[in-house]
Amino acid sequence: WLAAQGNLLLRGVISLAGICDLVDYERLGNDCAASLPGLLGGTSLEVPERWALANPMGLLPLKAPACLIHGERDAIVPVSQSENFARAAGCELQVIRGGGHFDLVSPHSNAFEVVLRTVRRMVEAALNQDVAAATRNPTVAGLPEFGAACARQA
């Protein structure tokens, strides 16, 4: 959802087993899906305008780079949520072999290492873009001191 908003200085988004299509997820009928009408004030048929504003699948194209990370054996949010969204959005998808829903946030899992590497890679890419922009324009983003320092080091 956040990556589709155009009025933010957002350098990238990482989704961890995200619900990328609320309407499709609503049909599952599991406990998490059953909570959606309470969060949105009604079902997708009762308040479609709210669902349209909240549903990431309906907010494409993205305005920031995105990477989806999803466990292959996620029993809460099917990996198809991320697969379908990545295909529609043209963004990166990393499926964790044998991974479940909570492995992505467990510091002792192999999946967590993938999350950390992805965060580092996206932060480095954003910083490299900022340095390149500051070198070309020392007053970039209203930070003349940062831009000037980058220009002196280039």
CSV table of C-alpha atoms in Angstrom, one decimal:
chain,number,residue,atom,x,y,z
A,1,TRP,CA,0.0,0.0,0.0
A,2,LEU,CA,2.7,2.5,1.0
A,3,ALA,CA,4.7,1.9,-2.2
A,4,ALA,CA,1.7,3.0,-4.3
A,5,GLN,CA,1.5,6.4,-2.6
A,6,GLY,CA,3.2,9.1,-4.6
A,7,ASN,CA,3.5,12.0,-2.1
A,8,LEU,CA,6.2,10.3,0.1
A,9,LEU,CA,9.9,10.3,-0.1
A,10,LEU,CA,10.0,6.5,0.0
A,11,ARG,CA,13.2,4.8,-1.1
A,12,GLY,CA,11.9,1.2,-1.1
A,13,VAL,CA,9.5,-1.2,0.5
A,14,ILE,CA,9.9,-4.8,1.8
A,15,SER,CA,6.8,-6.9,2.3
A,16,LEU,CA,7.1,-9.8,4.7
A,17,ALA,CA,4.3,-12.4,3.9
A,18,GLY,CA,2.0,-9.5,3.1
A,19,ILE,CA,-1.6,-9.6,2.1
A,20,CYS,CA,-1.3,-8.1,-1.3
A,21,ASP,CA,-4.8,-8.6,-2.5
A,22,LEU,CA,-7.4,-8.0,0.2
A,23,VAL,CA,-10.4,-9.0,-1.9
A,24,ASP,CA,-8.8,-12.3,-2.8
A,25,TYR,CA,-7.7,-12.9,0.8
A,26,GLU,CA,-11.2,-12.1,2.1
A,27,ARG,CA,-12.5,-15.2,0.2
A,28,LEU,CA,-10.2,-17.5,2.2
A,29,GLY,CA,-12.4,-17.2,5.3
A,30,ASN,CA,-9.6,-17.9,7.8
A,31,ASP,CA,-9.4,-16.0,11.1
A,32,CYS,CA,-7.2,-13.3,9.6
A,33,ALA,CA,-9.4,-12.8,6.6
A,34,ALA,CA,-12.4,-12.6,9.0
A,35,SER,CA,-10.9,-9.6,10.7
A,36,LEU,CA,-10.8,-7.5,7.5
A,37,PRO,CA,-14.4,-6.3,7.5
A,38,GLY,CA,-13.9,-5.1,11.1
A,39,LEU,CA,-10.8,-3.1,10.0
A,40,LEU,CA,-12.4,-1.7,6.9
A,41,GLY,CA,-15.9,-1.1,8.2
A,42,GLY,CA,-17.6,-3.8,6.2
A,43,THR,CA,-17.1,-6.5,3.6
A,44,SER,CA,-15.7,-5.8,0.1
A,45,LEU,CA,-19.3,-5.9,-1.1
A,46,GLU,CA,-20.6,-3.5,1.6
A,47,VAL,CA,-18.0,-0.8,1.4
A,48,PRO,CA,-16.1,-1.4,-1.9
A,49,GLU,CA,-14.7,2.2,-1.9
A,50,ARG,CA,-12.8,1.6,1.3
A,51,TRP,CA,-11.5,-1.7,0.1
A,52,ALA,CA,-10.4,0.0,-3.2
A,53,LEU,CA,-8.4,2.6,-1.2
A,54,ALA,CA,-6.7,-0.1,1.0
A,55,ASN,CA,-6.1,-2.9,-1.5
A,56,PRO,CA,-2.5,-2.9,-2.7
A,57,MET,CA,-3.4,-4.9,-5.8
A,58,GLY,CA,-5.7,-2.1,-6.9
A,59,LEU,CA,-3.2,0.6,-6.3
A,60,LEU,CA,-0.7,-0.3,-9.0
A,61,PRO,CA,1.7,0.9,-10.4
A,62,LEU,CA,4.1,1.2,-7.5
A,63,LYS,CA,5.9,4.4,-7.1
A,64,ALA,CA,8.8,2.9,-5.1
A,65,PRO,CA,11.0,-0.2,-5.5
A,66,ALA,CA,9.5,-3.2,-3.7
A,67,CYS,CA,10.6,-6.6,-2.7
A,68,LEU,CA,8.2,-9.3,-1.4
A,69,ILE,CA,9.6,-12.0,0.8
A,70,HIS,CA,7.3,-15.0,1.5
A,71,GLY,CA,7.6,-18.4,3.1
A,72,GLU,CA,6.8,-21.3,0.7
A,73,ARG,CA,4.8,-23.1,3.5
A,74,ASP,CA,2.9,-20.0,4.9
A,75,ALA,CA,-0.4,-21.4,6.3
A,76,ILE,CA,-1.7,-17.9,7.1
A,77,VAL,CA,-1.1,-15.9,4.0
A,78,PRO,CA,-0.8,-18.1,0.8
A,79,VAL,CA,2.4,-17.5,-1.1
A,80,SER,CA,0.1,-16.9,-4.2
A,81,GLN,CA,-0.6,-13.5,-2.7
A,82,SER,CA,2.9,-12.4,-3.2
A,83,GLU,CA,3.4,-14.4,-6.5
A,84,ASN,CA,0.3,-12.7,-8.1
A,85,PHE,CA,1.3,-9.2,-6.8
A,86,ALA,CA,4.9,-9.5,-8.0
A,87,ARG,CA,3.8,-10.5,-11.4
A,88,ALA,CA,1.3,-7.7,-11.6
A,89,ALA,CA,3.6,-5.1,-10.1
A,90,GLY,CA,6.8,-6.3,-11.8
A,91,CYS,CA,8.6,-6.3,-8.5
A,92,GLU,CA,11.1,-8.7,-6.9
A,93,LEU,CA,9.8,-11.8,-5.0
A,94,GLN,CA,11.9,-14.0,-2.8
A,95,VAL,CA,10.2,-17.3,-1.8
A,96,ILE,CA,11.8,-18.9,1.3
A,97,ARG,CA,12.0,-22.6,0.7
A,98,GLY,CA,10.3,-24.5,3.5
A,99,GLY,CA,9.5,-21.2,5.3
A,100,GLY,CA,6.4,-20.5,7.2
A,101,HIS,CA,4.6,-17.2,8.1
A,102,PHE,CA,6.6,-16.3,11.2
A,103,ASP,CA,10.0,-17.5,10.0
A,104,LEU,CA,10.5,-14.2,8.4
A,105,VAL,CA,10.7,-12.4,11.7
A,106,SER,CA,12.4,-15.1,13.8
A,107,PRO,CA,16.1,-14.0,14.2
A,108,HIS,CA,17.2,-17.6,14.4
A,109,SER,CA,15.7,-18.7,11.1
A,110,ASN,CA,17.4,-18.9,7.7
A,111,ALA,CA,14.6,-16.7,6.4
A,112,PHE,CA,15.6,-13.8,8.7
A,113,GLU,CA,19.0,-13.8,7.0
A,114,VAL,CA,17.3,-13.2,3.7
A,115,VAL,CA,15.3,-10.3,5.2
A,116,LEU,CA,18.5,-8.7,6.6
A,117,ARG,CA,20.4,-9.1,3.3
A,118,THR,CA,17.4,-7.5,1.4
A,119,VAL,CA,17.2,-4.6,3.9
A,120,ARG,CA,21.0,-4.0,3.5
A,121,ARG,CA,20.8,-4.2,-0.3
A,122,MET,CA,17.9,-1.8,-0.6
A,123,VAL,CA,19.4,0.7,1.9
A,124,GLU,CA,22.8,0.7,0.0
A,125,ALA,CA,21.0,1.2,-3.3
A,126,ALA,CA,19.1,4.2,-1.9
A,127,LEU,CA,22.2,5.7,-0.4
A,128,ASN,CA,24.1,5.3,-3.7
A,129,GLN,CA,21.3,7.1,-5.5
A,130,ASP,CA,21.4,9.9,-2.9
A,131,VAL,CA,25.1,10.3,-3.2
A,132,ALA,CA,25.0,10.3,-7.0
A,133,ALA,CA,22.2,12.9,-7.0
A,134,ALA,CA,24.0,15.0,-4.4
A,135,THR,CA,27.2,14.9,-6.5
A,136,ARG,CA,25.2,16.3,-9.5
A,137,ASN,CA,23.3,18.8,-7.4
A,138,PRO,CA,24.9,19.9,-4.1
A,139,THR,CA,21.6,21.3,-2.9
A,140,VAL,CA,19.6,18.1,-3.4
A,141,ALA,CA,16.8,17.5,-1.0
A,142,GLY,CA,17.5,20.7,0.8
A,143,LEU,CA,20.7,19.3,2.3
A,144,PRO,CA,23.4,21.6,0.9
A,145,GLU,CA,26.0,20.4,3.5
A,146,PHE,CA,25.5,16.8,2.5
A,147,GLY,CA,25.5,17.6,-1.2
A,148,ALA,CA,28.6,19.7,-1.0
A,149,ALA,CA,30.5,17.0,1.0
A,150,CYS,CA,29.6,14.4,-1.6
A,151,ALA,CA,30.7,16.7,-4.4
A,152,ARG,CA,34.1,17.3,-2.7
A,153,GLN,CA,34.6,13.5,-2.3
A,154,ALA,CA,33.7,12.8,-6.0
